[in-house]
Amino acid sequence: MNESNDFSSSHPYFLIVDDEEMIVEEMVEALTLEGYNCVGVTDGTTALGHLSQGRNVGCVITDLKMPGVTGAALIAKAVKSLLKLPVFIVISGHVDPDELEHECAGLEEHIAAVFRKPLDIWELISFLKASDNPALVQLTSRAEA
Amino acid sequence: MRGEQKVDQPAVHFAGLQRVVSAVNRTILFLAIAATPLIFFNIYQSLETGWRHLYTFHSVLYGCLLVFALGRPGERSSRYFLVLFFFFVGLAGYYDFCFSALSELSLLLTIVTASLLFGLRGALLAACGILLGTLVITIVSPGPAHHGVESMSHHEALSSWLFGILALMLTSAVAISLQVASARSHEDQTQHLRQLELAIEQLDECVVVFDARDRIVFRNEAWLRLNSHILPQCDIGVTFEEHLRAGVRVGVMVDGVGREDEWVAERLENHRNPRGPREVNRQNGTTILVKEQVLTDGGCILTISDITELKRAEADRLELLERLQAQRDSLSQLSMVAEGTDNPVVITDEESRICWANKAFESMSGYTLDEVLGLKPSQFLHGERTDEAAKSIMRDALARQQSFSVEIINYSKDNRPYMVKIDATPIVSDSGLRFVSVQRDLTSEKLQEQKVQHLDRLATLGESAAKFAHEVNQPLQVIGTAASNCLRFLEVKGDTSTATDIRNYLGKRLDRIVEQAQRAGTTITQMKRFSRLHEIDMRTVPLMDSLTDAIGLVSEELRLAEVELHTDLEAANVKVEANPNQLSQVTINLLTNAKDAFVQLGRRDSNFLHLSVRRANKDEVVVTVKDNAGGIDPANVGRVFDPFYTSKPSGTGLGLTVCKEIVESMQGDLSVKLVPGGTAFSMTLPVAS
């Protein structure tokens, strides 16, 4: 479990969730290089912990296929229990679009974007930068500020 | 034993003549009766007293005869009367020489009549009588002078007598020759009769002739043979009733036993009023046909033929007919079956030409029977994809007239290929050797099979594709992100970082990239190997490769299910004779089954899966997949390899069955046993020599 502590926890941050450590590491590195606050975890439960403990998670970028608590389960749980929801971005390794739709059924309104694996990091970053979403704007502009 | 005829029949053999004589007889009789008193009186008057006594005696006799004839007007008495009349008249002329010509004529007529009416004997008797009578009269007569007639010398009298004798002899000769002729014809007739009798004797049929009083007058040998038990009651003169009763008592005439009187009465009734041929059963099991015909004289002719054989033949014929009918019925049933069955049926002759085919064949092949009658199936059913091996199997079997069974591709009329299973049997029929082939359209079956296989493979491939995609995605993502990070790092911090920092940063990431690229490569290789599923060859392959492939493919799944896989593959460094893909498939199946079992159990602390290999002996190696998923229900352990047995809610139940078949086809064995806390599947494989 990777946690970057070089920002105060009151600032909003990105939460990267993927069960493969290397992927989490590189993604966190990529966002950090852009100057964003970013924390990476390798399982859904820990991610939920971040969310439920009232931390300032501005955006959750999560893989869907994970053991234990899947990405979709994470989002669903968050939606059910949190008052303030972060932006959810989903990374999907699904081959079958129907399967993807099925997995995210009912959660579409909370998912800001879906990116396919293998993820093109620059595509993600461009999306983040271009987004109108206030939370994302806040996350991305802080660094620039 | 010749039958003798003693019948009241006139000895006249010319029927027409008999009628004439009868007519003449009656005419003369009438005339004679009418003339008699006159002649009598006339003669009496003309006679000397001395002669009158003799004449009176003669007349009395004559009168008696007349009375007799009048009293019983039958043929016999009138015949006597006629002859004697002529005799009397003739002789009377000699008494006093007054009716010479008339007396000569009378005497002539006497001979003639006697011979015709009484035959040779009669003629001779008449001749003798006349001779004697005239001689006596001539000698005793006192002489012509005495009678007041013109005197005639003795010499004249004698010559007159001689003349009379000659005339007599002449008429006798005529009479005799007539008699002889009639006797000859009588004899001819007798001979014919004899021949007829002989012929009747030769007959197998029994012939019996009865007279008007039902007495036997003639019977042939055959009838005597038939009634050998009652020969005494078969003699000439025995009545039919006596014969019948004897038959019943001896027991030969079965139908009458126990009811003699009744039956005899019936039988006699039929005998007298025959109504047509009847069948009678005899005691020895034979049956006879009795025909009776009434004759004009009141008698009866009875013929009996033995129809036992006929009846048996008839019974046989009926039985045969029944059998044929039954055969025909069963044949028509069979042909209904053959016609109605959905299985195509084709019958070919010894030259493989089609003699018959049913509707199912027509609809399968698209040809009608008319179109293909007389053709050889190979002429129109085979096409480019028809297997040569199957064709030669058929040819060989047909040549050797043996039954065969092949699966072969045929082409329908619209050139559509279909697969058919042919089971053919040679049958020897009345019209020669035939091959009857019952077929089954395998196309849909095969299609189904292939579909299932294909679906299976697709499912597997689909799963595999997803797995592979995922397995390749991960490294690619890492590579992409890491490389991007390197570039960004250089961009953002390149100027401000030290070379060492740069080297460390980039190095770490480049290492990672290389590692992940290799990882992707391995996945691709696995994917390539897996894609060669269609290969069915058995090869000598390293066991390790198949196992590691399998493990690679399921590792993701296991990870997702949080199953820990432990492996012990040291002994897997052997070569086995196997289809590598099938081997992997079986391993995957076993591992996946365990994973499914864990999933069904729900979240647990520890799901352990142990894949181990051990060398049982120099010829065998054992691969074991052991889990701690609680173990299969002991009641069901024996059924896990049964087809369609499954404990999964959505399983087909075929996985383990197929696995067992696959392993066995590789000369190995797949078994299951319960272990503490779980189940162990063991695959035994022969080591390649």
XYZ file of C-alpha atoms in Angstrom, chain B residues 152-651:
500
model
C -96.952 -141.021 -104.283
C -94.418 -143.730 -104.271
C -92.208 -144.443 -101.286
C -89.363 -143.254 -103.313
C -91.068 -139.937 -103.801
C -91.945 -139.848 -100.152
C -88.391 -140.513 -99.207
C -87.031 -137.929 -101.588
C -89.555 -135.525 -100.273
C -88.269 -136.360 -96.815
C -84.670 -135.912 -97.993
C -85.571 -132.647 -99.555
C -87.091 -131.709 -96.281
C -83.917 -132.744 -94.475
C -81.800 -130.701 -96.795
C -84.033 -127.746 -96.302
C -83.770 -128.352 -92.653
C -79.983 -128.529 -92.820
C -79.843 -125.369 -94.846
C -81.965 -123.486 -92.438
C -79.986 -125.016 -89.615
C -76.804 -123.786 -91.218
C -78.269 -120.340 -91.607
C -79.554 -120.438 -88.094
C -76.260 -121.672 -86.797
C -74.232 -119.055 -88.610
C -76.614 -116.419 -87.390
C -76.140 -117.836 -83.947
C -72.393 -117.947 -84.364
C -72.375 -114.362 -85.553
C -74.450 -113.305 -82.654
C -72.335 -115.457 -80.382
C -69.226 -113.815 -81.755
C -70.623 -110.426 -81.194
C -71.683 -111.713 -77.843
C -68.143 -112.790 -77.311
C -66.828 -109.470 -78.547
C -69.109 -107.829 -76.162
C -68.022 -110.249 -73.509
C -64.439 -109.477 -74.325
C -65.150 -105.777 -74.152
C -66.821 -106.394 -70.912
C -63.818 -108.343 -69.756
C -61.516 -105.559 -70.802
C -63.730 -103.099 -69.013
C -63.615 -105.281 -65.954
C -59.814 -105.411 -66.188
C -59.677 -101.669 -66.515
C -61.917 -101.263 -63.525
C -59.654 -103.636 -61.626
C -56.658 -101.487 -62.434
C -58.307 -98.429 -60.986
C -57.261 -97.132 -57.636
C -60.811 -96.090 -57.246
C -63.185 -98.625 -55.772
C -66.106 -99.583 -57.944
C -69.070 -101.569 -56.673
C -72.228 -102.324 -58.590
C -75.401 -103.124 -56.726
C -78.575 -104.482 -58.159
C -82.068 -103.191 -57.519
C -82.184 -105.128 -54.299
C -78.935 -103.603 -53.009
C -76.963 -106.796 -53.465
C -73.394 -106.657 -54.654
C -73.125 -107.870 -58.231
C -69.710 -106.575 -59.082
C -66.790 -105.145 -57.136
C -63.181 -104.470 -57.971
C -59.926 -105.345 -56.242
C -59.489 -101.865 -54.895
C -62.707 -102.016 -52.969
C -61.777 -105.362 -51.521
C -58.465 -103.884 -50.402
C -60.281 -100.974 -48.818
C -62.498 -103.305 -46.898
C -59.880 -105.930 -46.085
C -61.206 -106.179 -42.560
C -64.667 -107.249 -43.654
C -64.004 -109.339 -46.746
C -66.806 -111.817 -46.088
C -69.224 -108.910 -46.240
C -67.872 -107.932 -49.614
C -68.887 -110.978 -51.556
C -71.228 -111.037 -54.497
C -74.773 -111.198 -53.246
C -74.137 -109.469 -49.899
C -76.479 -106.562 -49.316
C -75.166 -103.114 -48.744
C -76.739 -102.978 -45.316
C -74.940 -106.148 -44.217
C -71.752 -104.689 -45.458
C -72.307 -101.409 -43.591
C -73.164 -103.060 -40.347
C -70.120 -105.269 -40.537
C -68.039 -102.186 -41.149
C -69.401 -100.400 -38.089
C -68.994 -103.396 -35.844
C -65.403 -103.919 -36.824
C -64.880 -100.256 -36.310
C -63.667 -99.462 -39.781
C -66.490 -97.080 -40.501
C -65.701 -94.591 -37.827
C -68.673 -92.344 -38.270
C -71.120 -95.120 -37.452
C -69.452 -96.337 -34.294
C -71.762 -95.833 -31.335
C -74.769 -95.120 -33.467
C -75.011 -98.097 -35.769
C -78.672 -98.096 -36.629
C -78.923 -94.406 -37.080
C -75.879 -94.226 -39.216
C -76.799 -97.278 -41.319
C -80.211 -95.791 -41.957
C -78.610 -92.490 -43.009
C -76.174 -94.262 -45.198
C -78.803 -96.361 -46.926
C -80.899 -93.266 -47.465
C -77.954 -91.587 -49.158
C -77.310 -94.757 -51.098
C -80.781 -94.866 -52.514
C -81.108 -91.164 -53.058
C -77.648 -90.018 -53.674
C -77.282 -86.282 -53.497
C -73.711 -85.980 -54.591
C -70.245 -87.006 -53.441
C -69.658 -87.193 -49.694
C -66.591 -87.423 -47.544
C -66.352 -90.210 -45.006
C -63.672 -90.594 -42.369
C -62.155 -93.983 -41.788
C -60.666 -95.406 -38.683
C -57.079 -95.358 -39.888
C -57.151 -91.642 -40.342
C -57.870 -91.731 -44.043
C -60.698 -89.914 -45.744
C -62.662 -91.280 -48.675
C -64.951 -89.664 -51.205
C -68.062 -91.714 -51.889
C -70.042 -91.240 -55.109
C -73.209 -93.125 -55.848
C -75.226 -93.239 -59.006
C -78.505 -94.937 -59.497
C -78.764 -97.110 -62.650
C -81.726 -97.446 -64.914
C -82.532 -100.904 -63.696
C -82.786 -99.761 -60.080
C -79.303 -100.812 -59.187
C -76.539 -98.560 -58.034
C -72.945 -97.985 -58.915
C -70.733 -96.852 -56.084
C -67.271 -95.421 -56.466
C -64.890 -94.610 -53.673
C -61.703 -92.649 -53.989
C -59.168 -92.148 -51.280
C -58.829 -88.444 -50.811
C -56.629 -88.554 -47.739
C -53.677 -87.266 -49.702
C -55.856 -84.721 -51.411
C -57.171 -83.503 -48.104
C -53.698 -83.363 -46.659
C -52.488 -81.479 -49.677
C -55.455 -79.163 -49.306
C -54.706 -78.651 -45.638
C -51.059 -78.057 -46.484
C -52.047 -75.629 -49.146
C -54.278 -73.752 -46.748
C -51.511 -73.717 -44.173
C -49.094 -72.488 -46.789
C -51.553 -69.828 -47.830
C -51.930 -68.775 -44.212
C -48.204 -68.683 -43.812
C -47.796 -66.725 -46.997
C -50.501 -64.371 -45.847
C -48.788 -63.953 -42.514
C -45.520 -63.440 -44.324
C -47.166 -60.969 -46.579
C -48.642 -59.200 -43.586
C -45.344 -59.057 -41.788
C -43.644 -58.008 -44.994
C -46.134 -55.252 -45.494
C -45.576 -54.240 -41.892
C -41.846 -54.317 -42.468
C -42.197 -52.361 -45.620
C -44.346 -49.895 -43.732
C -41.563 -49.639 -41.207
C -39.014 -49.313 -43.938
C -41.192 -46.802 -45.709
C -42.185 -44.869 -42.658
C -38.975 -44.786 -40.727
C -37.062 -41.562 -40.599
C -33.919 -43.516 -41.268
C -33.106 -43.729 -44.938
C -33.142 -47.312 -46.180
C -31.590 -48.343 -49.478
C -31.507 -51.778 -51.066
C -28.884 -52.518 -53.709
C -28.283 -55.628 -55.758
C -25.066 -57.609 -56.131
C -23.759 -55.006 -58.554
C -24.504 -52.201 -56.117
C -27.325 -50.883 -58.213
C -30.231 -49.425 -56.309
C -33.365 -51.588 -56.353
C -35.317 -49.728 -53.764
C -35.118 -46.782 -51.435
C -37.592 -45.319 -48.983
C -39.012 -41.826 -48.624
C -36.509 -40.891 -45.967
C -33.709 -41.539 -48.425
C -35.442 -39.422 -51.025
C -35.801 -36.507 -48.696
C -32.251 -36.805 -47.383
C -30.601 -37.105 -50.760
C -32.985 -34.958 -52.724
C -33.341 -37.617 -55.406
C -36.519 -39.571 -56.088
C -36.409 -43.340 -56.359
C -37.265 -43.159 -60.050
C -34.266 -40.994 -60.675
C -31.798 -43.316 -59.021
C -33.281 -46.757 -59.660
C -30.627 -48.903 -61.287
C -27.805 -46.488 -60.543
C -24.903 -47.133 -58.227
C -24.866 -44.798 -55.204
C -21.236 -43.898 -55.813
C -22.221 -42.521 -59.185
C -24.219 -39.662 -57.813
C -23.786 -39.443 -54.053
C -20.037 -38.970 -53.766
C -18.260 -35.697 -54.100
C -14.996 -33.963 -53.473
C -15.093 -34.190 -49.736
C -16.161 -37.813 -49.663
C -13.490 -39.633 -47.765
C -11.468 -42.084 -49.863
C -10.891 -44.325 -46.890
C -14.619 -44.673 -46.290
C -15.179 -45.371 -49.984
C -12.610 -48.135 -50.028
C -14.026 -49.700 -46.879
C -17.377 -49.853 -48.632
C -15.914 -51.236 -51.838
C -14.032 -53.975 -50.012
C -16.986 -54.996 -47.929
C -19.289 -55.058 -50.959
C -16.810 -57.149 -52.904
C -16.494 -59.605 -50.063
C -20.245 -59.507 -49.465
C -19.744 -58.598 -45.844
C -21.651 -56.144 -43.745
C -20.036 -52.811 -43.075
C -20.516 -49.605 -41.202
C -19.076 -46.296 -42.385
C -19.490 -42.607 -41.845
C -19.233 -40.876 -45.145
C -19.966 -37.536 -46.722
C -22.572 -37.615 -49.470
C -23.803 -34.840 -51.688
C -27.482 -34.172 -52.161
C -29.097 -33.367 -55.470
C -28.497 -29.659 -54.929
C -24.864 -30.372 -54.182
C -25.166 -29.892 -50.486
C -22.816 -32.122 -48.515
C -24.135 -34.079 -45.597
C -22.634 -36.710 -43.386
C -24.352 -40.048 -43.193
C -23.709 -43.174 -41.185
C -24.341 -46.284 -43.258
C -24.934 -49.720 -41.716
C -25.220 -52.266 -44.490
C -25.962 -55.971 -44.313
C -25.962 -58.537 -47.090
C -29.179 -60.497 -47.425
C -29.830 -63.411 -49.694
C -33.296 -63.021 -51.165
C -35.277 -65.014 -53.715
C -34.033 -62.726 -56.403
C -30.377 -62.886 -55.479
C -27.961 -61.105 -53.189
C -29.082 -57.796 -51.829
C -27.437 -55.253 -49.591
C -29.793 -53.524 -47.226
C -28.377 -50.343 -45.823
C -29.927 -48.399 -42.999
C -28.591 -44.897 -42.784
C -28.551 -42.076 -40.339
C -28.060 -38.435 -41.119
C -25.211 -37.428 -38.911
C -25.015 -33.927 -40.221
C -27.175 -32.421 -37.563
C -25.571 -34.648 -34.955
C -22.118 -33.728 -36.101
C -23.130 -30.136 -36.357
C -24.447 -30.308 -32.866
C -21.255 -31.986 -31.738
C -19.157 -29.430 -33.442
C -21.313 -26.674 -32.152
C -20.896 -27.921 -28.664
C -17.210 -28.359 -29.194
C -17.036 -25.046 -30.886
C -19.031 -23.378 -28.176
C -16.879 -25.041 -25.642
C -13.839 -23.889 -27.427
C -15.316 -20.496 -27.939
C -16.212 -20.333 -24.325
C -12.770 -21.426 -23.448
C -11.274 -19.204 -26.051
C -13.523 -16.402 -25.000
C -12.448 -16.858 -21.497
C -8.922 -17.305 -22.662
C -9.150 -14.329 -24.916
C -10.317 -12.249 -22.012
C -7.615 -13.734 -19.907
C -5.016 -13.181 -22.558
C -6.221 -9.694 -23.234
C -6.046 -8.932 -19.598
C -2.678 -10.602 -19.264
C -1.349 -8.484 -22.090
C -3.114 -5.310 -20.988
C -1.418 -5.216 -17.659
C 2.145 -5.253 -18.894
C 1.262 -2.840 -21.661
C -0.223 -0.427 -19.214
C 2.816 -0.627 -17.049
C 5.092 -0.208 -20.057
C 3.082 2.733 -21.352
C 2.807 4.515 -18.081
C 6.395 3.862 -17.086
C 7.723 5.075 -20.390
C 5.494 8.128 -20.206
C 6.706 8.798 -16.717
C 10.293 8.595 -17.881
C 9.617 11.173 -20.540
C 7.668 13.416 -18.204
C 10.348 13.134 -15.577
C 12.945 14.273 -18.047
C 10.653 17.049 -19.116
C 9.730 18.254 -15.682
C 12.685 17.367 -13.548
C 15.315 16.598 -16.106
C 17.142 19.825 -15.715
C 16.915 19.891 -11.968
C 17.873 16.306 -11.258
C 21.233 14.806 -10.970
C 22.469 12.285 -13.425
C 22.325 9.665 -10.704
C 18.735 10.516 -9.936
C 17.935 10.419 -13.602
C 19.752 7.126 -14.026
C 17.964 5.643 -11.035
C 14.598 6.915 -12.088
C 14.919 5.892 -15.678
C 16.740 2.677 -14.907
C 14.077 1.490 -12.546
C 11.434 2.215 -15.015
C 13.233 0.806 -18.007
C 13.861 -2.411 -16.104
C 10.220 -2.519 -15.365
C 9.438 -1.981 -19.010
C 11.677 -4.804 -20.096
C 10.217 -7.099 -17.481
C 6.693 -6.322 -18.478
C 7.505 -6.740 -22.131
C 8.806 -10.189 -21.370
C 5.693 -10.891 -19.425
C 3.605 -9.906 -22.396
C 5.759 -12.106 -24.592
C 5.144 -15.118 -22.416
C 1.456 -14.510 -22.564
C 1.590 -14.252 -26.323
C 3.465 -17.534 -26.494
C 0.908 -19.176 -24.288
C -1.801 -17.733 -26.428
C -0.152 -19.123 -29.524
C 0.152 -22.545 -28.009
C -3.416 -22.496 -26.851
C -4.658 -21.444 -30.236
C -3.408 -24.697 -31.700
C -6.261 -26.535 -30.052
C -7.369 -28.040 -33.347
C -4.290 -30.202 -33.410
C -5.160 -33.708 -32.481
C -1.749 -35.243 -32.737
C -0.213 -37.096 -29.965
C 3.376 -36.057 -29.494
C 6.138 -36.569 -27.082
C 5.948 -33.386 -25.076
C 7.462 -32.112 -21.883
C 4.886 -32.416 -19.133
C 6.223 -29.258 -17.554
C 5.221 -27.107 -20.518
C 1.623 -28.252 -20.506
C 1.358 -27.739 -16.776
C 2.900 -24.300 -16.781
C 0.675 -23.249 -19.673
C -2.341 -24.356 -17.746
C -1.208 -22.621 -14.619
C -0.530 -19.445 -16.577
C -3.999 -19.462 -17.992
C -5.781 -19.883 -14.705
C -3.545 -17.768 -12.542
C -5.647 -14.662 -13.046
C -8.827 -16.500 -12.237
C -7.293 -18.002 -9.166
C -6.085 -14.638 -8.072
C -9.521 -13.152 -8.468
C -10.985 -15.954 -6.452
C -8.277 -15.487 -3.878
C -7.092 -19.045 -4.255
C -3.504 -19.724 -3.377
C -1.862 -22.062 -5.775
C 1.121 -24.054 -4.638
C 3.043 -26.099 -7.122
C 5.497 -28.907 -6.815
C 6.663 -29.549 -10.321
C 10.076 -31.053 -9.914
C 9.014 -34.447 -11.164
C 7.350 -32.799 -14.137
C 10.618 -32.708 -16.013
C 9.640 -35.740 -18.023
C 8.310 -36.307 -21.451
C 4.906 -37.828 -21.957
C 3.163 -39.130 -25.022
C 0.216 -36.778 -25.186
C -1.698 -34.135 -26.974
C -0.237 -31.112 -25.238
C -3.311 -28.961 -25.616
C -5.604 -31.627 -24.290
C -3.264 -32.144 -21.395
C -3.351 -28.452 -20.578
C -7.105 -28.524 -20.980
C -7.481 -31.273 -18.435
C -5.209 -29.498 -15.993
C -7.087 -26.240 -16.480
C -10.351 -28.086 -15.945
C -9.167 -29.588 -12.688
C -7.835 -26.291 -11.433
C -10.942 -24.437 -12.496
C -13.196 -26.977 -10.839
C -11.345 -26.433 -7.601
C -11.644 -22.693 -8.016
C -15.403 -23.040 -8.608
C -15.677 -25.133 -5.476
C -13.955 -22.401 -3.513
C -16.179 -19.760 -5.021
C -19.251 -21.742 -4.053
C -18.001 -21.897 -0.505
C -17.880 -18.161 -0.312
C -15.285 -15.961 1.352
C -12.861 -17.910 3.419
C -9.614 -17.283 5.018
C -7.558 -19.706 3.100
C -8.209 -21.391 -0.159
C -5.362 -23.691 -0.924
C -4.801 -25.470 -4.187
C -1.879 -27.785 -4.563
C -0.652 -28.950 -7.965
C 2.004 -31.571 -7.572
C 3.756 -34.044 -9.767
C 5.387 -37.244 -8.639
C 7.060 -40.126 -10.430
C 5.127 -43.238 -9.435
C 7.535 -45.601 -11.162
C 9.780 -45.587 -14.159
C 6.799 -45.834 -16.468
C 4.307 -43.510 -14.869
C 4.023 -40.002 -13.615
C 1.151 -38.700 -11.503
C -0.184 -35.155 -11.550
C -2.342 -34.349 -8.548
C -4.610 -31.375 -7.990
C -5.548 -31.171 -4.349
C -7.808 -28.616 -2.762
C -9.082 -27.833 0.698
C -12.551 -26.951 -0.488
C -14.189 -29.268 2.002
C -14.344 -32.340 -0.168
C -17.010 -33.832 -2.417
C -19.963 -35.519 -0.712
C -18.807 -39.134 -0.224
C -22.070 -40.355 -1.720
C -21.250 -38.620 -4.968
C -17.548 -39.306 -5.261
C -18.139 -42.274 -7.492
C -20.322 -40.273 -9.822
C -18.118 -37.323 -10.580
C -16.935 -38.803 -13.860
C -20.448 -39.736 -14.935
C -21.781 -37.754 -17.852
C -24.243 -35.045 -16.951
C -23.345 -35.237 -13.296
C -22.597 -31.879 -11.849
C -22.745 -30.134 -8.557
C -22.483 -26.697 -10.126
C -25.726 -24.840 -10.574
C -24.941 -24.004 -14.161
C -22.582 -26.769 -15.115
